[in-house]
Short mmCIF file of C-alpha atoms (C1' of nucleotides) in Angstrom, two decimals:
data_model
loop_
_atom_site.label_atom_id
_atom_site.label_comp_id
_atom_site.label_asym_id
_atom_site.label_seq_id
_atom_site.Cartn_x
_atom_site.Cartn_y
_atom_site.Cartn_z
CA MET A 1 -2.03 -29.60 14.97
CA ASN A 2 -4.15 -26.59 15.97
CA ILE A 3 -3.63 -23.16 14.73
CA GLY A 4 -1.84 -22.17 18.05
CA GLU A 5 0.80 -24.59 17.56
CA LEU A 6 1.25 -23.88 13.81
CA ALA A 7 1.69 -20.25 14.61
CA ARG A 8 4.23 -20.97 17.15
CA ARG A 9 6.20 -23.06 14.92
CA THR A 10 6.06 -20.67 11.92
CA GLY A 11 6.22 -17.44 13.78
CA LEU A 12 3.16 -16.15 12.08
CA THR A 13 0.06 -14.82 13.89
CA HIS A 14 -3.14 -16.79 14.23
CA SER A 15 -4.80 -14.06 11.95
CA ARG A 16 -2.38 -14.27 9.43
CA ILE A 17 -2.66 -17.92 8.90
CA ARG A 18 -6.45 -17.63 8.82
CA PHE A 19 -6.10 -14.76 6.41
CA TYR A 20 -3.87 -16.91 4.01
CA GLU A 21 -6.59 -19.62 4.27
CA SER A 22 -9.20 -17.18 3.15
CA ALA A 23 -6.96 -15.91 0.54
CA GLY A 24 -6.77 -19.18 -1.17
CA LEU A 25 -3.35 -20.11 -0.31
CA LEU A 26 -3.90 -22.93 2.07
CA LYS A 27 -6.36 -25.19 0.43
CA THR A 28 -9.18 -26.65 2.43
CA VAL A 29 -8.19 -26.84 5.99
CA ASP A 30 -9.59 -29.93 7.97
CA ARG A 31 -11.85 -29.38 11.05
CA ARG A 32 -12.19 -31.17 14.27
CA PRO A 33 -15.69 -32.02 15.45
CA ASN A 34 -15.52 -29.00 17.57
CA GLY A 35 -14.93 -26.79 14.65
CA TYR A 36 -11.04 -26.30 15.38
CA ARG A 37 -8.94 -26.27 12.36
CA THR A 38 -6.35 -28.97 12.15
CA TYR A 39 -3.21 -28.94 10.11
CA PRO A 40 -0.83 -31.63 8.80
CA VAL A 41 2.80 -31.08 9.47
CA GLU A 42 3.61 -30.01 5.84
CA THR A 43 1.57 -26.85 6.40
CA VAL A 44 4.59 -25.51 8.47
CA LEU A 45 6.54 -26.03 5.17
CA VAL A 46 3.87 -24.23 3.04
CA LEU A 47 3.86 -21.26 5.40
CA GLU A 48 7.53 -20.97 5.44
CA LEU A 49 7.61 -21.15 1.90
CA ILE A 50 5.12 -18.50 1.42
CA ALA A 51 6.94 -16.19 3.83
CA THR A 52 10.24 -16.70 1.91
CA ALA A 53 8.57 -16.06 -1.30
CA GLN A 54 7.21 -12.80 0.11
CA ARG A 55 10.60 -11.79 1.36
CA ALA A 56 11.77 -12.57 -2.32
CA GLY A 57 9.27 -10.03 -3.64
CA PHE A 58 6.41 -12.12 -4.56
CA SER A 59 2.87 -10.99 -3.96
CA LEU A 60 0.39 -13.29 -2.39
CA ASP A 61 -1.40 -13.22 -5.63
CA GLU A 62 1.61 -14.56 -7.54
CA ILE A 63 2.39 -17.00 -4.90
CA ARG A 64 -1.20 -18.42 -5.15
CA THR A 65 -0.85 -19.01 -8.80
CA LEU A 66 2.50 -20.79 -8.41
CA LEU A 67 1.83 -22.87 -5.22
CA PRO A 68 0.87 -26.33 -6.17
CA PRO A 69 -2.00 -28.07 -4.63
CA ASP A 70 0.61 -30.66 -3.62
CA LEU A 71 4.01 -29.60 -2.45
CA GLU A 72 5.86 -32.11 -4.64
CA ASN A 73 4.03 -31.46 -7.94
CA TRP A 74 5.20 -28.04 -9.12
CA ARG A 75 4.09 -26.39 -12.44
CA HIS A 76 7.80 -26.60 -13.43
CA ASP A 77 7.74 -24.28 -16.44
CA ALA A 78 5.41 -21.49 -14.91
CA LEU A 79 7.69 -21.57 -11.97
CA ILE A 80 10.84 -21.12 -13.91
CA GLU A 81 9.14 -18.46 -15.95
CA ALA A 82 7.90 -16.60 -12.93
CA LEU A 83 11.35 -16.85 -11.24
CA HIS A 84 13.00 -15.33 -14.16
CA ARG A 85 10.49 -12.51 -14.49
CA LYS A 86 10.92 -11.67 -10.87
CA VAL A 87 14.66 -11.41 -11.25
CA ALA A 88 14.20 -9.19 -14.18
CA GLU A 89 11.71 -7.03 -12.26
CA ILE A 90 14.31 -6.65 -9.39
CA GLY A 91 16.92 -5.81 -11.80
CA ALA A 92 14.59 -3.00 -13.27
CA LEU A 93 14.16 -1.82 -9.64
CA GLN A 94 17.76 -1.76 -8.90
CA THR A 95 18.28 0.34 -11.89
CA ARG A 96 15.86 2.79 -10.78
CA LEU A 97 17.28 2.97 -7.39
CA ASP A 98 20.72 3.52 -8.76
CA GLN A 99 19.49 6.48 -10.70
CA SER A 100 17.63 7.87 -7.59
CA LYS A 101 20.60 7.40 -5.46
CA ALA A 102 22.82 9.03 -7.90
CA GLN A 103 20.42 11.80 -8.30
CA LEU A 104 20.32 12.54 -4.67
CA VAL A 105 24.07 12.25 -4.20
CA ALA A 106 24.43 14.84 -6.97
CA LEU A 107 21.89 17.09 -5.30
CA ILE A 108 23.75 16.90 -2.17
CA ASP A 109 27.04 17.88 -3.83
CA GLU A 110 25.43 20.57 -5.51
CA ILE A 111 23.75 22.07 -2.48
CA GLU A 112 27.13 21.92 -0.75
CA ALA A 113 29.05 23.25 -3.66
CA LYS A 114 27.71 26.88 -3.20
CA PRO A 115 30.13 29.17 -4.34
CA ASN A 116 31.19 31.36 -1.29
CA ASP A 117 29.97 34.73 -2.61
CA MET A 118 26.71 33.36 -3.56
CA ASP A 119 23.70 33.84 -1.06
CA CYS A 120 21.43 31.09 0.03
CA THR A 121 18.63 32.34 -2.00
CA ALA A 122 20.54 32.30 -5.17
CA ASN A 123 21.93 29.00 -4.36
CA ALA A 124 18.30 27.72 -3.77
CA ARG A 125 17.50 28.87 -7.20
CA ARG A 126 20.62 27.47 -9.01
CA VAL A 127 20.01 24.02 -7.33
CA LEU A 128 16.30 24.02 -7.97
CA SER A 129 16.74 24.83 -11.61
CA ASN A 130 19.11 21.98 -11.93
CA ILE A 131 17.22 19.38 -10.53
CA LEU A 132 13.98 20.24 -12.31
CA GLY A 133 16.11 20.89 -15.53
CA LYS A 134 14.57 24.40 -16.26
CA GLU A 135 14.91 28.10 -15.61
CA VAL A 136 13.47 29.29 -12.43
CA GLU A 137 12.65 32.87 -12.69
CA ARG A 138 13.76 35.09 -9.82
CA PRO A 139 10.84 37.21 -8.44
CA THR A 140 11.31 40.72 -9.67
CA MET A 141 8.44 42.73 -8.64
CA THR A 142 6.51 43.08 -5.42
CA ALA A 143 5.31 39.48 -4.67
CA GLY A 144 1.66 38.98 -5.01
CA ASP A 145 1.34 40.29 -8.67
CA VAL A 146 3.15 37.31 -10.07
CA GLY A 147 0.85 35.34 -12.40
CA ARG A 148 -1.69 37.89 -12.35
CA ARG A 149 -1.49 38.54 -16.00
CA ASP A 150 -5.02 38.20 -17.08
CA LYS A 151 -6.73 38.57 -20.44
CA ILE A 152 -3.64 37.13 -22.38
CA LYS A 153 -4.57 34.62 -25.00
CA PRO A 154 -8.23 35.02 -25.13
CA GLY A 155 -8.30 31.92 -27.26
CA ARG A 156 -11.52 29.75 -26.40
CA ALA A 157 -12.13 27.35 -23.69
CA HIS A 158 -9.69 28.42 -20.91
CA LYS A 159 -8.39 31.64 -19.54
CA THR A 160 -4.83 32.02 -17.98
CA SER A 161 -5.24 32.58 -14.23
CA MET B 1 -4.03 30.27 -13.31
CA ASN B 2 -6.89 27.80 -12.65
CA ILE B 3 -6.51 24.20 -11.59
CA GLY B 4 -7.20 23.08 -15.13
CA GLU B 5 -4.22 24.73 -16.60
CA LEU B 6 -1.93 23.88 -13.62
CA ALA B 7 -2.86 20.18 -14.19
CA ARG B 8 -2.10 20.38 -17.94
CA ARG B 9 1.28 22.19 -17.32
CA THR B 10 2.29 19.69 -14.55
CA GLY B 11 0.80 16.63 -15.98
CA LEU B 12 -1.08 15.93 -12.78
CA THR B 13 -4.73 15.29 -12.39
CA HIS B 14 -7.00 17.90 -10.81
CA SER B 15 -7.90 15.46 -8.10
CA ARG B 16 -4.26 14.97 -7.18
CA ILE B 17 -3.49 18.70 -7.01
CA ARG B 18 -6.57 19.06 -4.65
CA PHE B 19 -5.45 16.04 -2.81
CA TYR B 20 -1.93 17.57 -2.28
CA GLU B 21 -3.60 20.82 -0.98
CA SER B 22 -5.69 18.86 1.52
CA ALA B 23 -2.60 16.96 2.64
CA GLY B 24 -0.88 20.30 3.39
CA LEU B 25 1.62 20.23 0.63
CA LEU B 26 0.37 23.46 -1.00
CA LYS B 27 -0.12 25.98 1.54
CA THR B 28 -3.24 28.13 1.43
CA VAL B 29 -4.32 28.42 -2.07
CA ASP B 30 -6.06 31.62 -3.20
CA ARG B 31 -9.56 31.58 -4.49
CA ARG B 32 -11.33 33.93 -7.06
CA PRO B 33 -14.61 35.61 -6.00
CA ASN B 34 -16.48 32.65 -7.71
CA GLY B 35 -14.77 30.11 -5.39
CA TYR B 36 -12.23 28.89 -8.08
CA ARG B 37 -8.67 28.18 -6.96
CA THR B 38 -6.00 30.45 -8.55
CA TYR B 39 -2.44 29.62 -8.53
CA PRO B 40 0.67 31.57 -8.92
CA VAL B 41 3.17 30.18 -11.57
CA GLU B 42 5.62 28.93 -8.75
CA THR B 43 3.06 26.24 -8.08
CA VAL B 44 4.14 24.53 -11.28
CA LEU B 45 7.61 24.23 -9.65
CA VAL B 46 6.27 23.07 -6.35
CA LEU B 47 4.41 20.37 -7.88
CA GLU B 48 7.20 19.31 -10.12
CA LEU B 49 9.36 19.33 -7.08
CA ILE B 50 6.98 17.07 -5.29
CA ALA B 51 6.85 14.64 -8.07
CA THR B 52 10.54 14.44 -8.50
CA ALA B 53 10.86 13.90 -4.70
CA GLN B 54 8.37 10.93 -4.89
CA ARG B 55 10.20 9.44 -7.67
CA ALA B 56 13.41 9.48 -5.61
CA GLY B 57 11.60 7.66 -2.94
CA PHE B 58 10.11 10.32 -0.47
CA SER B 59 6.89 10.01 0.95
CA LEU B 60 4.42 12.79 0.92
CA ASP B 61 4.84 13.02 4.58
CA GLU B 62 8.66 13.42 4.35
CA ILE B 63 8.16 16.03 1.56
CA ARG B 64 5.70 18.07 3.53
CA THR B 65 8.11 18.38 6.43
CA LEU B 66 10.93 19.27 4.20
CA LEU B 67 9.25 21.72 1.76
CA PRO B 68 9.80 25.32 2.92
CA PRO B 69 6.73 27.61 2.68
CA ASP B 70 8.86 29.75 0.51
CA LEU B 71 10.74 27.97 -2.31
CA GLU B 72 13.86 30.07 -1.72
CA ASN B 73 14.13 29.40 2.04
CA TRP B 74 15.05 25.75 2.63
CA ARG B 75 15.72 24.50 6.04
CA HIS B 76 19.19 23.57 4.86
CA ASP B 77 20.57 21.35 7.62
CA ALA B 78 17.14 19.21 7.84
CA LEU B 79 17.27 18.90 4.11
CA ILE B 80 20.80 17.74 3.88
CA GLU B 81 20.05 15.30 6.75
CA ALA B 82 17.11 13.90 5.02
CA LEU B 83 18.97 13.48 1.68
CA HIS B 84 21.62 11.36 3.38
CA ARG B 85 19.17 9.35 5.19
CA LYS B 86 17.31 8.69 2.00
CA VAL B 87 20.57 7.55 0.36
CA ALA B 88 21.24 5.23 3.19
CA GLU B 89 17.76 3.82 3.09
CA ILE B 90 18.22 3.06 -0.62
CA GLY B 91 21.47 1.41 -0.07
CA ALA B 92 19.95 -0.76 2.51
CA LEU B 93 17.07 -1.59 0.26
CA GLN B 94 19.56 -2.20 -2.59
CA THR B 95 21.33 -4.77 -0.26
CA ARG B 96 18.17 -6.76 0.28
CA LEU B 97 17.39 -6.66 -3.34
CA ASP B 98 20.81 -8.20 -4.20
CA GLN B 99 20.22 -10.85 -1.79
CA SER B 100 16.90 -11.55 -3.07
CA LYS B 101 18.04 -11.67 -6.65
CA ALA B 102 20.96 -13.99 -5.69
CA GLN B 103 18.73 -16.30 -3.97
CA LEU B 104 16.25 -16.36 -6.83
CA VAL B 105 19.08 -17.06 -9.30
CA ALA B 106 20.46 -19.64 -7.18
CA LEU B 107 16.99 -21.35 -7.04
CA ILE B 108 16.65 -21.30 -10.67
CA ASP B 109 20.15 -22.92 -11.07
CA GLU B 110 19.16 -25.64 -8.67
CA ILE B 111 15.93 -26.52 -10.20
CA GLU B 112 17.65 -26.81 -13.44
CA ALA B 113 20.54 -28.72 -12.04
CA LYS B 114 18.49 -31.78 -11.38
CA PRO B 115 20.51 -35.19 -11.73
CA ASN B 116 19.32 -37.05 -14.62
CA ASP B 117 18.50 -40.16 -12.65
CA MET B 118 16.42 -38.12 -10.20
CA ASP B 119 12.73 -37.88 -10.66
CA CYS B 120 10.77 -34.74 -10.17
CA THR B 121 9.22 -35.48 -6.86
CA ALA B 122 12.53 -36.16 -5.33
CA ASN B 123 14.15 -32.94 -6.99
CA ALA B 124 11.20 -30.96 -5.53
CA ARG B 125 12.06 -32.17 -2.17
CA ARG B 126 15.73 -31.59 -2.63
CA VAL B 127 15.14 -28.05 -3.82
CA LEU B 128 12.64 -27.36 -1.09
CA SER B 129 14.84 -28.52 1.66
CA ASN B 130 17.62 -26.23 0.27
CA ILE B 131 15.59 -23.17 0.14
CA LEU B 132 14.07 -23.59 3.44
CA GLY B 133 17.13 -24.83 5.02
CA LYS B 134 15.82 -27.91 6.57
CA GLU B 135 15.00 -31.53 6.04
CA VAL B 136 11.88 -32.19 4.16
CA GLU B 137 10.63 -35.64 5.09
CA ARG B 138 9.40 -37.86 2.35
CA PRO B 139 5.88 -39.13 2.88
CA THR B 140 6.40 -42.79 3.69
CA MET B 141 2.98 -44.28 4.84
CA THR B 142 -0.36 -43.74 3.35
CA ALA B 143 -1.06 -40.04 3.06
CA GLY B 144 -3.49 -38.90 5.56
CA ASP B 145 -1.66 -40.12 8.65
CA VAL B 146 0.99 -37.61 8.60
CA GLY B 147 1.25 -35.34 11.37
CA ARG B 148 -1.10 -37.65 13.40
CA ARG B 149 1.45 -38.39 16.07
CA ASP B 150 -0.59 -37.55 19.15
CA LYS B 151 0.39 -37.50 22.80
CA ILE B 152 3.95 -36.67 22.23
CA LYS B 153 5.29 -34.07 24.86
CA PRO B 154 2.24 -33.98 27.06
CA GLY B 155 3.82 -30.80 28.44
CA ARG B 156 1.12 -28.46 29.82
CA ALA B 157 -0.99 -25.90 28.03
CA HIS B 158 -1.14 -27.23 24.55
CA LYS B 159 -1.74 -30.47 22.62
CA THR B 160 0.08 -31.47 19.46
CA SER B 161 -2.52 -32.08 16.53
"C1'" DC C 1 -18.09 -24.13 38.84
"C1'" DT C 2 -14.86 -20.98 37.70
"C1'" DT C 3 -10.86 -19.43 35.60
"C1'" DG C 4 -7.80 -19.30 31.66
"C1'" DA C 5 -6.10 -20.66 27.63
"C1'" DC C 6 -7.62 -22.10 23.41
"C1'" DC C 7 -10.56 -21.61 19.43
"C1'" DC C 8 -14.46 -19.74 16.12
"C1'" DT C 9 -16.75 -15.92 12.96
"C1'" DC C 10 -17.44 -11.75 10.96
"C1'" DA C 11 -17.01 -6.93 10.28
"C1'" DA C 12 -14.52 -3.15 10.41
"C1'" DC C 13 -10.07 -0.69 10.72
"C1'" DT C 14 -5.17 0.28 9.09
"C1'" DT C 15 -1.80 2.89 5.64
"C1'" DA C 16 -0.57 5.44 1.35
"C1'" DA C 17 -1.70 7.93 -2.35
"C1'" DC C 18 -4.73 8.87 -4.67
"C1'" DT C 19 -9.57 8.25 -7.80
"C1'" DT C 20 -14.29 8.27 -8.46
"C1'" DG C 21 -18.83 9.74 -8.15
"C1'" DA C 22 -22.73 12.40 -6.85
"C1'" DA C 23 -24.77 16.73 -6.80
"C1'" DG C 24 -24.28 21.25 -8.06
"C1'" DG C 25 -22.39 26.20 -9.19
"C1'" DT C 26 -19.88 29.30 -13.27
"C1'" DT C 27 -18.78 30.84 -17.79
"C1'" DA C 28 -18.78 31.19 -22.72
"C1'" DC C 29 -20.46 30.14 -27.15
"C1'" DG C 30 -24.19 30.16 -30.66
"C1'" DC D 1 -31.73 29.19 -23.72
"C1'" DG D 2 -29.08 25.20 -24.08
"C1'" DT D 3 -25.04 22.84 -23.72
"C1'" DA D 4 -20.44 22.08 -23.02
"C1'" DA D 5 -16.37 22.82 -20.58
"C1'" DC D 6 -14.99 24.44 -16.49
"C1'" DC D 7 -14.85 24.55 -11.48
"C1'" DT D 8 -16.78 23.38 -6.30
"C1'" DT D 9 -17.32 19.93 -2.13
"C1'" DC D 10 -17.55 15.82 0.27
"C1'" DA D 11 -17.98 11.17 0.94
"C1'" DA D 12 -16.60 6.89 -0.36
"C1'" DG D 13 -13.83 3.54 -3.08
"C1'" DT D 14 -9.40 1.40 -4.37
"C1'" DT D 15 -5.08 -2.07 -3.15
"C1'" DA D 16 -2.27 -5.15 -0.32
"C1'" DA D 17 -1.72 -7.75 3.39
"C1'" DG D 18 -3.04 -8.14 7.41
"C1'" DT D 19 -4.75 -6.44 12.39
"C1'" DT D 20 -8.21 -5.59 15.79
"C1'" DG D 21 -12.50 -6.21 18.29
"C1'" DA D 22 -16.74 -7.79 19.71
"C1'" DG D 23 -19.22 -11.66 20.82
"C1'" DG D 24 -19.12 -16.19 21.68
"C1'" DG D 25 -17.96 -21.61 22.12
"C1'" DT D 26 -14.47 -25.39 24.10
"C1'" DC D 27 -11.71 -27.60 27.23
"C1'" DA D 28 -8.81 -29.03 31.23
"C1'" DA D 29 -7.42 -27.97 35.79
"C1'" DG D 30 -8.20 -26.87 40.30
#
DNA sequence: CTTGACCCTCAACTTAACTTGAAGGTTACG
DNA sequence: CGTAACCTTCAAGTTAAGTTGAGGGTCAAG
């Protein structure tokens, strides 16, 4: 079949299919005398497999190294190992996401838990110091002089401000 | 302070800090007579805040629209809303990851659950047909003729093969 | 013979978030 | 004075996974 029909059957674009070929995911494609690419039916499966693997989080690079030249001759051990690795990777990502989410939720709570008698500015400082885990100094003197403490620590190789 | 010390204090690279400035995250930076950038101490906080927000999944674009010109004057409502949106986004991503992970685990099981009396080729077909949710025809005749069924459905505008 | 639907190649563009490099000014030390 | 450690700008490179466009063949119908 021509690339147009393959595209229709798989839902991919022409350019994407050609790109996969150039990326080495599609092993030498046959040509008709006029130069048109011609594909065997299995190619539909291969492309669907690629798309599925991508959705599962595999990069094209990973997919290329795992895809066998022949759909029925998988490198069994490497495949199983890659699947396990990917599961672990997803797990790690989930852990990070759990943390991020918890942090965001905590932040929301904290912002909304402003004591009635506290003004917004003070609350901003309070929240800020909490999320960054450090003291946030309140600007005391006329703004513009903050950080203008020159000549402190004349130790070699770098000045402060 | 100079960019070098800011970099040391935040753990970011010089180039990254300059990049943030050019990306509009750092509002006009003061210069010394010699052209060197000079930063007030708060910049350390701003940069740490940016890094933290990034870790939580915010893009620089999002961060820019949320960062107030002044660290103590947040756009409260927009911020809260953005935080809620991000939490929801993370939730959606987690759902997708759960699915991917489950699919991968199922795939591993399936590959390893090959009946003793089935050969690898047949198992590959079985597994393949399961993950793609369709029948995978076994190659019957001499390979090379598969998909060469011409002239079926002569419907206008595109030929098969 | 023209029109329209196909197909081809190859280079350049896209996005995000930076990095790298070239070319050069500034400052401090010895 | 040299040199090392700073700092400057600006352009171009990086990665992934494609997309877009220019310029040009092919093929069947009317």
